Coordinates of C-alpha atoms in Angstrom, one line a residue:
Chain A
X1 CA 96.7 93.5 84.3
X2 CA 96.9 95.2 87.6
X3 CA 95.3 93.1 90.3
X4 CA 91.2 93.0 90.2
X5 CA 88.7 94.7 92.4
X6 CA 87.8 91.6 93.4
X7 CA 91.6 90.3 94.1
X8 CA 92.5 93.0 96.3
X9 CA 89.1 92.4 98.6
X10 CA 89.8 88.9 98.6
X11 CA 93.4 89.2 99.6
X12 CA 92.8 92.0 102.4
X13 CA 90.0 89.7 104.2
X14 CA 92.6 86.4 103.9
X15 CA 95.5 88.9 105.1
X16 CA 93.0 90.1 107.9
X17 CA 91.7 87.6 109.1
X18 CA 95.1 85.3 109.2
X19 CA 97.1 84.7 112.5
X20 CA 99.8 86.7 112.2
X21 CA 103.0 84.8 113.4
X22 CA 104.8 86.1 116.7
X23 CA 107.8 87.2 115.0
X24 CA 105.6 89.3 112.8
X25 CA 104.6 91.4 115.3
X26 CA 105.8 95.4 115.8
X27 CA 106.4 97.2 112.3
X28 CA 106.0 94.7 110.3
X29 CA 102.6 94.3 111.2
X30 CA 101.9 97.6 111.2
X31 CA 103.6 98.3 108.1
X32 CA 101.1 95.4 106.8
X33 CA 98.1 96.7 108.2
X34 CA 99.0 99.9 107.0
X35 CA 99.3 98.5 103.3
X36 CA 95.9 97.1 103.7
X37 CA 94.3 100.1 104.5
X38 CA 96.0 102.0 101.1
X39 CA 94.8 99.3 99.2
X40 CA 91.2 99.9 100.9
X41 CA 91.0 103.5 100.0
X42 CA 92.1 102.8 96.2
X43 CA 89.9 99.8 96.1
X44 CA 87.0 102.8 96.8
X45 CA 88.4 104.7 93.5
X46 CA 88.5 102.1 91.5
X47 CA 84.8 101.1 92.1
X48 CA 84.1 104.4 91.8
X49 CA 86.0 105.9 88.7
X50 CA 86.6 102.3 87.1
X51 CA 83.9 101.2 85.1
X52 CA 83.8 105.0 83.7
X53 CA 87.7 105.0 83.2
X54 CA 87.5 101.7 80.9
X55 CA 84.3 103.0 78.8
X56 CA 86.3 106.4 77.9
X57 CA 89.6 104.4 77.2
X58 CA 88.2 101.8 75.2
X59 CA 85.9 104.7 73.4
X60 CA 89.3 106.8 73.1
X61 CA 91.4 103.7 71.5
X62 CA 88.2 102.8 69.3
X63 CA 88.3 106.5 68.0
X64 CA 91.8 106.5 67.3
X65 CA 91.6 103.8 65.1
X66 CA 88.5 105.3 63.1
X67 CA 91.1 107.8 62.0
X68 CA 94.1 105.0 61.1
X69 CA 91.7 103.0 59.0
X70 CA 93.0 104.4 56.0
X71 CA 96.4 104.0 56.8
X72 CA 97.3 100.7 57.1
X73 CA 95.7 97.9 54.7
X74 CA 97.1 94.7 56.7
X75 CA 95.2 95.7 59.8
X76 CA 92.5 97.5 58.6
X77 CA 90.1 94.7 59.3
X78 CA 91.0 94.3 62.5
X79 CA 90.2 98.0 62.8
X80 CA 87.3 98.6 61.2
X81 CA 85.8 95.6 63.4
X82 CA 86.9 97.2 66.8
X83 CA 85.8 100.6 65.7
X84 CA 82.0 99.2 65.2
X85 CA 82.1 97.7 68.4
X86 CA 80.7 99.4 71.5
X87 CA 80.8 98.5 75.0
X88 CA 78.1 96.8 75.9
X89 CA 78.5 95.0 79.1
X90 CA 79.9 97.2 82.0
X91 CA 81.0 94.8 83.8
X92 CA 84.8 95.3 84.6
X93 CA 85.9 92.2 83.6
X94 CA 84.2 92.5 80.5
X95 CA 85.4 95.8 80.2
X96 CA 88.8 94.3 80.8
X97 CA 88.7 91.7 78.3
X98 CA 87.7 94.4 75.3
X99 CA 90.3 96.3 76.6
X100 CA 92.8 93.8 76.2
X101 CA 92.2 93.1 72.5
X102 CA 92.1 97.0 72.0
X103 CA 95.4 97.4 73.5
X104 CA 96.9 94.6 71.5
X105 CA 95.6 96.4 68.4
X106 CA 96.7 99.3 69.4
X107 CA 100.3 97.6 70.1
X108 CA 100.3 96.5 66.4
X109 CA 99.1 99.9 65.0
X110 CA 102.4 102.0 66.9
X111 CA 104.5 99.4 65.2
X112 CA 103.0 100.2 62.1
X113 CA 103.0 104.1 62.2
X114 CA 106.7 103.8 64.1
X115 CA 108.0 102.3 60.9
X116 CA 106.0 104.2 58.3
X117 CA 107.1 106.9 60.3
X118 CA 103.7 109.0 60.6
X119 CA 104.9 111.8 62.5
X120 CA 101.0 112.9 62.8
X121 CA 99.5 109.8 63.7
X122 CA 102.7 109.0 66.5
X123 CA 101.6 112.5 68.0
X124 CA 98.1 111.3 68.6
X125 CA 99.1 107.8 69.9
X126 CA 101.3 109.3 72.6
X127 CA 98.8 111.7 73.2
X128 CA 96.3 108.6 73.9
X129 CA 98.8 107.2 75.8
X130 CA 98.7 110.3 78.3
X131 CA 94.6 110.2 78.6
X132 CA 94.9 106.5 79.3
X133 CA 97.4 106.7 81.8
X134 CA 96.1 109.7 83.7
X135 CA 92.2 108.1 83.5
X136 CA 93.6 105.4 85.4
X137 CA 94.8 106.9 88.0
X138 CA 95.0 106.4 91.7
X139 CA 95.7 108.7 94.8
X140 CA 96.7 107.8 97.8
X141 CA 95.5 108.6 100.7
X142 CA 96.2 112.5 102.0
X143 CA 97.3 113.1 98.3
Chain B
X1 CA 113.0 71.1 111.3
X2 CA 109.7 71.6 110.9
X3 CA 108.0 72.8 113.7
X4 CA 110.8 75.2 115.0
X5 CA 110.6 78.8 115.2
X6 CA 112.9 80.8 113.1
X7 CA 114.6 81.8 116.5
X8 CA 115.4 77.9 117.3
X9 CA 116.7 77.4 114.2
X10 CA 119.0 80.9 114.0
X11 CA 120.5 79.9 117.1
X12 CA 121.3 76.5 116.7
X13 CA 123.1 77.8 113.1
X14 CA 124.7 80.6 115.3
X15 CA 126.2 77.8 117.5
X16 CA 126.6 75.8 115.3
X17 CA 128.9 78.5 112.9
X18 CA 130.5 80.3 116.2
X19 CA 131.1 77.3 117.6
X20 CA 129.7 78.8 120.8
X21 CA 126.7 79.0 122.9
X22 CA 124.2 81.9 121.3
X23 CA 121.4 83.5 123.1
X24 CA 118.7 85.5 120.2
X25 CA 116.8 88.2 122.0
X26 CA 114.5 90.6 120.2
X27 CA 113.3 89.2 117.3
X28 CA 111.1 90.6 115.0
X29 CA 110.3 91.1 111.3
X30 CA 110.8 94.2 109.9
X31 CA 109.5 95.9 106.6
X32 CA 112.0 95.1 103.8
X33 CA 109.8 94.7 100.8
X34 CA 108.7 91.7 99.1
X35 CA 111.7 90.1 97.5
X36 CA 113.3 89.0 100.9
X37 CA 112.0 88.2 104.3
X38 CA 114.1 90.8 106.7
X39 CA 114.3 90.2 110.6
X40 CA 116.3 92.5 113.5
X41 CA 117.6 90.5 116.5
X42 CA 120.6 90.4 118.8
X43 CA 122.7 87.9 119.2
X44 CA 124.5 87.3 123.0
X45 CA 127.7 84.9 122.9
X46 CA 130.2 85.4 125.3
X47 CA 128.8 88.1 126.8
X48 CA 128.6 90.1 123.8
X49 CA 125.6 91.4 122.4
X50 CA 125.9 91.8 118.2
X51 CA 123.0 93.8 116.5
X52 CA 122.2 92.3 113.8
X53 CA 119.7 91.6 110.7
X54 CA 118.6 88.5 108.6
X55 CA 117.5 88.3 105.1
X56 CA 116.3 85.5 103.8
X57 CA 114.7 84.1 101.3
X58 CA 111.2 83.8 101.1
X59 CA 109.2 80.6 99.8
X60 CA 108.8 82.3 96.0
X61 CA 111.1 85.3 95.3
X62 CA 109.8 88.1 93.5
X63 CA 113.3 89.1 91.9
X64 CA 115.2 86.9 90.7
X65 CA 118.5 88.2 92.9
X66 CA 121.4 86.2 93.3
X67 CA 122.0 86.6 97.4
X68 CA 125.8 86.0 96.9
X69 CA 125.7 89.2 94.6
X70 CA 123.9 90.8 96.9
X71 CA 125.9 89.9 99.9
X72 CA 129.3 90.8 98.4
X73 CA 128.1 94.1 97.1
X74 CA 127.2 95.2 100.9
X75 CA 131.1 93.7 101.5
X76 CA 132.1 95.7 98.5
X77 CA 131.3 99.0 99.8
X78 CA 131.4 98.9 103.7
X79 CA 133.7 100.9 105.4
X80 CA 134.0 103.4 102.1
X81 CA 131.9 106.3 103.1
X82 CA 129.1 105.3 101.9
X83 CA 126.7 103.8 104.4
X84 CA 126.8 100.2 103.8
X85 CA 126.1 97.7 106.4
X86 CA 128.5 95.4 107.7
X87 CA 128.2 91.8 105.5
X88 CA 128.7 88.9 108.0
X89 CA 127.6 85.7 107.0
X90 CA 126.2 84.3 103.8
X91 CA 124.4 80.8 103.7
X92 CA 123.4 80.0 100.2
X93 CA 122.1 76.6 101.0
X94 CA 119.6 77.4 103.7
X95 CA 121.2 75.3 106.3
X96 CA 119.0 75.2 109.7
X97 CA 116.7 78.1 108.1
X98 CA 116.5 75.9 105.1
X99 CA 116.2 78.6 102.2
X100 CA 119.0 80.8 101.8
X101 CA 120.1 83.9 103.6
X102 CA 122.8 86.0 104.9
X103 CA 123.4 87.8 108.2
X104 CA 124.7 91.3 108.4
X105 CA 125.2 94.0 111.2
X106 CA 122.3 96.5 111.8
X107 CA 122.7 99.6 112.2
X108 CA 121.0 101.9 114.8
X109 CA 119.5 105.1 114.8
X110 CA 117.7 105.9 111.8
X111 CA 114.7 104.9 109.6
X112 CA 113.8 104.8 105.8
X113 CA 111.1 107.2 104.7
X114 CA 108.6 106.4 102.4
X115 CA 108.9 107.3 99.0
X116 CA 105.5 108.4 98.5
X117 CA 105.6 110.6 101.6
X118 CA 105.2 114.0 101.1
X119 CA 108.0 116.1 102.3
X120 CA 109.8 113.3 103.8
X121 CA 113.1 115.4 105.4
X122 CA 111.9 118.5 105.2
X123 CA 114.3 121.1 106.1
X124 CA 117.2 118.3 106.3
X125 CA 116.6 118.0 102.4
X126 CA 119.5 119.8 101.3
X127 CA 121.8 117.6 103.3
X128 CA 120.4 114.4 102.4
X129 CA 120.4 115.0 99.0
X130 CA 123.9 116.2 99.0
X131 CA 125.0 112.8 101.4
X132 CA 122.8 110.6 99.0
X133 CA 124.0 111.5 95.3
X134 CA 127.6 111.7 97.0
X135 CA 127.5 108.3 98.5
X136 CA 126.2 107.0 94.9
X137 CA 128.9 109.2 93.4
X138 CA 131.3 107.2 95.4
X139 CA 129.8 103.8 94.6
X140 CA 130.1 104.9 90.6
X141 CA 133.4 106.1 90.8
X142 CA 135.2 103.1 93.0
X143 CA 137.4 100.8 91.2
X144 CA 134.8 97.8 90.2
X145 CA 137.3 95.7 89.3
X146 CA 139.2 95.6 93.1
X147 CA 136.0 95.0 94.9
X148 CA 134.4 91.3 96.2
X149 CA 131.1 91.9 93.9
X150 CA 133.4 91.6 90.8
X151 CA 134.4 88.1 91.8
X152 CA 130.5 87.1 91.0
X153 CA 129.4 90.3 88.5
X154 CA 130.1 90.2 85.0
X155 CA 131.5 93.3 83.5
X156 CA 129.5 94.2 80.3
X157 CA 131.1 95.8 77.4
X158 CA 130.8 99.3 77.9
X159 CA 128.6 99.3 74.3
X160 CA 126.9 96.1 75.7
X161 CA 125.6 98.2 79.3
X162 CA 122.2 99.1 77.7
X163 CA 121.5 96.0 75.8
X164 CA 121.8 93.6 78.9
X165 CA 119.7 95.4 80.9
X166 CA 116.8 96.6 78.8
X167 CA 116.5 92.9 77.1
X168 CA 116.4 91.6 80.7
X169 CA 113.9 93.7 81.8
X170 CA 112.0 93.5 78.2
X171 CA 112.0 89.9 79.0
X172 CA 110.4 90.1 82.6
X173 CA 107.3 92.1 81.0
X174 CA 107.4 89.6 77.8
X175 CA 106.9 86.9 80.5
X176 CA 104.8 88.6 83.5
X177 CA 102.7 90.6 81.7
X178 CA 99.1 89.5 82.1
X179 CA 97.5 92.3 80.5
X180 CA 98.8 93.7 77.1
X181 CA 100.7 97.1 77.9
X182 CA 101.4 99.6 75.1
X183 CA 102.9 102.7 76.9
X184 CA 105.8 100.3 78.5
X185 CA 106.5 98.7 74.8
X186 CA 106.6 101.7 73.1
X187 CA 109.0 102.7 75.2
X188 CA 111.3 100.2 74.8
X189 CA 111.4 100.3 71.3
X190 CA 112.0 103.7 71.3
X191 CA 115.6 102.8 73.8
X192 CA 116.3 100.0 71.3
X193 CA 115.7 102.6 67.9
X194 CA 118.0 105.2 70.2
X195 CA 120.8 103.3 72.2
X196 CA 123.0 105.7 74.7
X197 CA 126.5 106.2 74.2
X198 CA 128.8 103.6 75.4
X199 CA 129.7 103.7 78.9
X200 CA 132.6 105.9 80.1
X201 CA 133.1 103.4 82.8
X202 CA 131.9 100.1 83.8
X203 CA 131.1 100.4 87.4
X204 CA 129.1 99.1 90.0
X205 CA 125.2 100.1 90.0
X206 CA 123.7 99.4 93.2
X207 CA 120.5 98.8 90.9
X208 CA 117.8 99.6 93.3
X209 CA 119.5 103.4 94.6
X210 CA 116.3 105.6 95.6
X211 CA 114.6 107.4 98.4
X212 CA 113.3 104.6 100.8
X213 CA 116.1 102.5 100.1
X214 CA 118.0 104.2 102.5
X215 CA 117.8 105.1 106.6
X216 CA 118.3 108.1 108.0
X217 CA 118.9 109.9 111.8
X218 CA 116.0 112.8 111.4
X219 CA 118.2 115.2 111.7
X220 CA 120.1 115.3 108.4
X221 CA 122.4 112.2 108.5
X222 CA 122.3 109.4 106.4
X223 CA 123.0 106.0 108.7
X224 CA 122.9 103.2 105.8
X225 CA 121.9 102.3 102.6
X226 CA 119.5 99.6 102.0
X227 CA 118.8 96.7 99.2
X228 CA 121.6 95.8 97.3
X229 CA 119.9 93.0 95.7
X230 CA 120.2 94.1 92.6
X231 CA 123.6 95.3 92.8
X232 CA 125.4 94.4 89.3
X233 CA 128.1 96.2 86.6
X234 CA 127.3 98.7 84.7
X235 CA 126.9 102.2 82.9
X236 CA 127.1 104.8 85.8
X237 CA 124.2 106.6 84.9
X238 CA 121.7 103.8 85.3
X239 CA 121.7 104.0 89.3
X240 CA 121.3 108.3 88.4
X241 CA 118.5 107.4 86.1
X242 CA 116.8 105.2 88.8
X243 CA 117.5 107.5 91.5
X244 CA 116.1 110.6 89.8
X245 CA 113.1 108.8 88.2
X246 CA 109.7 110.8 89.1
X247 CA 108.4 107.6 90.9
X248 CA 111.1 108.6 94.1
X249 CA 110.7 112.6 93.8
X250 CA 107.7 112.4 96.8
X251 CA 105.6 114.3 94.4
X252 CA 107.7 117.5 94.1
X253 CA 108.4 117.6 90.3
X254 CA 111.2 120.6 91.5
X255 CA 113.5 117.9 92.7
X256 CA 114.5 114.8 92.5
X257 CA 114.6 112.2 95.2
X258 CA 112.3 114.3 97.5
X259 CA 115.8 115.8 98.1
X260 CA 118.1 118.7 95.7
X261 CA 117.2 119.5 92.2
X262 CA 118.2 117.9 89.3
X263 CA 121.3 119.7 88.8
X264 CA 122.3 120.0 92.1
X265 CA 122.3 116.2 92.6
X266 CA 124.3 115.8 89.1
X267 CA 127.1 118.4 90.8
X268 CA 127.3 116.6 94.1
X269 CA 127.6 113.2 91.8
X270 CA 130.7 114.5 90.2
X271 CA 132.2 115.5 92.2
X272 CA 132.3 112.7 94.5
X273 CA 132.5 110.2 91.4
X274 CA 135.3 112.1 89.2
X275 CA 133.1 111.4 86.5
X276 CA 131.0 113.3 84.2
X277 CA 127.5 112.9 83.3
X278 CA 126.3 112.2 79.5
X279 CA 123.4 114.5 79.1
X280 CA 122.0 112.4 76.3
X281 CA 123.1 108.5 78.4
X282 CA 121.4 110.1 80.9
X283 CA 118.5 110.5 79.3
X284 CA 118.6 106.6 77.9
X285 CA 118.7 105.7 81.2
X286 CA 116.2 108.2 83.1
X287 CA 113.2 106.5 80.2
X288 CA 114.8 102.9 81.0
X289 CA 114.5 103.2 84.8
X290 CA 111.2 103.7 84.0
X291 CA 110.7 100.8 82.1
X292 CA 112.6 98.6 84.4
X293 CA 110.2 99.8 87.2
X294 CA 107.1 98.7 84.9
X295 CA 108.6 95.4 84.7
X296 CA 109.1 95.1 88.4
X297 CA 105.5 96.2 89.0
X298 CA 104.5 93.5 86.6
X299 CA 106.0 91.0 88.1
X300 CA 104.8 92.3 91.6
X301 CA 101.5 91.5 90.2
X302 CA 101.7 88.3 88.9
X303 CA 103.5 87.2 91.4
X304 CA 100.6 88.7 94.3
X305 CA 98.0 86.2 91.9
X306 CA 100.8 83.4 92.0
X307 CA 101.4 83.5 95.3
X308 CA 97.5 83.4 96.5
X309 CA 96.9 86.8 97.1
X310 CA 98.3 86.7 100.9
X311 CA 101.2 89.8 100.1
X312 CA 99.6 93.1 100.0
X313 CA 102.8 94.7 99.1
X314 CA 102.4 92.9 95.7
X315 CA 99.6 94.5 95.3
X316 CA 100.3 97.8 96.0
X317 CA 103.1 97.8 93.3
X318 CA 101.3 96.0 90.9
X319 CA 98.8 98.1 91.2
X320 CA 99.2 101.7 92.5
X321 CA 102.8 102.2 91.6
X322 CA 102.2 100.1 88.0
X323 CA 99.2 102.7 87.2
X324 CA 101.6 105.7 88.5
X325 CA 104.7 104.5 86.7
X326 CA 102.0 104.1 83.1
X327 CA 101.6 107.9 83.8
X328 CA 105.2 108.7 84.2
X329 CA 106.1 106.5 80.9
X330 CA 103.2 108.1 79.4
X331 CA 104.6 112.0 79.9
X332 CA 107.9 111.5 79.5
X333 CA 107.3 109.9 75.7
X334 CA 104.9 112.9 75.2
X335 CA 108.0 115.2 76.2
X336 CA 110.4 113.3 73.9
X337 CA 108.0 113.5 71.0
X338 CA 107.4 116.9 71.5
X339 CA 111.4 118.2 72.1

């Protein structure tokens, strides 16, 4: 996954509060310091839009799959358990960690409808694709 | 060694190589990205001063490059009207600065922009794009065969371009992922269900051609390109794919490399190449340079947890530019779908 909440902080205090060797200094320290401060601003995104970015994927995915459950026999178990399930724990890496087995699902589920082909159902997967991508996203600074 | 600066030990290899007395003056790091440590110095011996730069090597590499490559595809192109550097020395074994590197001339006078800067050359725009897609028209239409990189590159077959590229970079995700990543892998599958034509021409592919990769004077000129690292042979139209992929456009979806538009850059390409561009190979390999950016951001993040966290350039592609390039996938399989 892309690095943690937690990573990033933890990294920017260790890159902070390092010396900084002599030869580092001018532009590459700046360049450095300037890095830090991106990662700063996104971190505030991310704690503010994260937890509410994962619920609506992991809702999205788990709604997709309520309408491929009578498609495809070998993984409809697999579905139909993911579909009951709600997120219960908003923690992000619990968040996380549901999201992982939904996207793994929904890996195996494109296969499927690639090579049924389900010109319907393939519409509505890359469509999912879009909301994920865009619910995830990030703006730097001034953008 | 241990315990010596960087500086003791570049001058003692400097004598030691020149076989003269070297005085280093001026020496600093410089941004270069994560794959390779990059400093500027000069070098006095005889009472000449050389500008130059060192890349080496960092502790854990981020690509997997082969320097040599790298070094001979700078010697490749320099001198052919196309901005490259001056390659000088290549030291594969570390020597004194005990992890390998390679010493090349620096050029003055010019800076790289930021990809992600808005309006990075402003009304010089025209004229960089026309320099850039030129200079990597040049690069595509040289004779690969003639040049040093062909001495270490091996020439695909030109039906075999696309297949060694997209099951390297299928690989690096296969192995770096850390998070399960379905936009990415249906996008591969759709490159391997829809392979491009062969190649017209094997050529050399600078394999990391964009906006930021190059320096320029602020007033219209192109002074060098940058990062051969992944320089390797192949279908032109991967370094065009690459080049034109949204990532690069500094958020102007009119044109491409912050620079011309689309059209204009694929005129000023042939032109300068004497080749033609595939409309449907360059399709193949505008979706692949986005894959092969996911995979490069994937990496970037494993390799920021590997490393312990301590490069925040890691982080920033594994992160922002991973979550930006997911969009970018995202659209343009929406497009496809829909065309």
């Amino acid at each position: 996954m892309t690095p943690t909440i937690p990573e990033i902080l933890a990294g920017n205090a260790a890159a902070l509060s390092s010396q900084a060797a002599r030869d580092d200094a001018g532009d590459y320290l700046a360049s450095r310091i300037g890095i830090l401060a991106t990662l700063s601003i996104l971190a505030i995104q991310e704690v503010e839009n994260g937890v509410a970015a994962r619920v609506a994927e992991n809702a999205a995915i788990r709604a997709l799959f309520g309408e491929a459950l009578a498609y495809d026999a070998e993984l409809l178990g697999r579905l139909k358990d993911a579909t009951a399930q709600t997120d219960h724990n908003l923690a992000l890496s619990a968040l996380d960690a549901a999201n992982a087995e939904l996207r793994r699902l929904l890996i195996a589920l494109h296969e499927k409808v690639e090579a049924a082909p389900d010109g319907a159902l393939e519409k509505k997967i890359l469509g999912l694709y879009v909301e994920m991508a865009r619910g995830r996203r990030l703006v730097l600074p001034g953008g | 060694m241990s315990g010596q600066s960087v500086v003791q030990r570049l001058t003692e290899y400097l004598s030691r190589v020149w076989a003269a007395p070297v005085i280093i003056e001026a020496f600093a790091r410089i941004p270069g990205g994560a794959s390779r440590e990059t400093y500027r110095f000069d070098a006095i011996v005889a009472g000449r001063r050389h500008p130059l730069i060192l890349r080496r090597d960092p502790p854990g590499s981020l690509i997997e490059t082969d320097r040599r490559s790298e070094f001979l595809a700078i010697r490749s192109f320099h001198g052919k009207d196309v901005a490259a550097p001056e390659a000088l020395i290549l030291e594969e074994e570390g020597a004194e600065l005990e992890r390998p590197f390679f010493i090349m001339g620096r050029i003055e006078g010019g800076h790289a922009s930021s990809p992600f800067a808005p309006n990075a050359y402003g009304v010089h725009a025209q004229a960089i794009g026309e320099q850039f897609f030129s200079m990597l028209g040049r690069i595509a239409g040289a004779d690969a065969a003639s040049l040093p990189i062909a001495t270490v590159a091996a020439a695909p077959e030109p039906d075999a371009c696309w297949r060694r590229e997209l099951d390297y970079w299928a690989n690096v995700i296969e192995t770096d992922q850390q998070h399960p990543q379905p936009i990415v892998w249906a996008a591969i599958r759709r490159l391997r269900r829809d392979p491009p034509p062969p190649a017209r021409k094997v050529c050399v592919v600078h394999g990391d051609y964009r906006s930021g990769n190059f320096m320029h004077d602020d007033a219209g000129k192109i002074v060098a390109i940058l990062d051969w690292e992944m320089a390797h042979l192949g279908d032109p139209h991967e370094d065009l794919g690459w080049a034109m992929n949204p990532l690069w456009n500094h958020f102007d979806d009119t044109c491409v490399a912050g620079t011309v538009s689309k059209a204009d850059a694929i005129g000023y390409w042939e032109r300068a190449s004497g080749l033609n561009v595939d409309p449907a190979a360059l399709a193949w390999w505008e979706l692949f340079a986005s894959v092969k950016g996911q995979a490069i951001w994937i990496s970037s993040a494993k390799e920021y947890r590997d490393s312990g966290l301590t490069e925040p350039i890691l982080a920033f592609s594994g992160w922002y530019t991973a979550r930006r390039q997911d969009e970018i996938l995202a659209d343009a399989l929406a497009a496809l779908e829909a065309a």
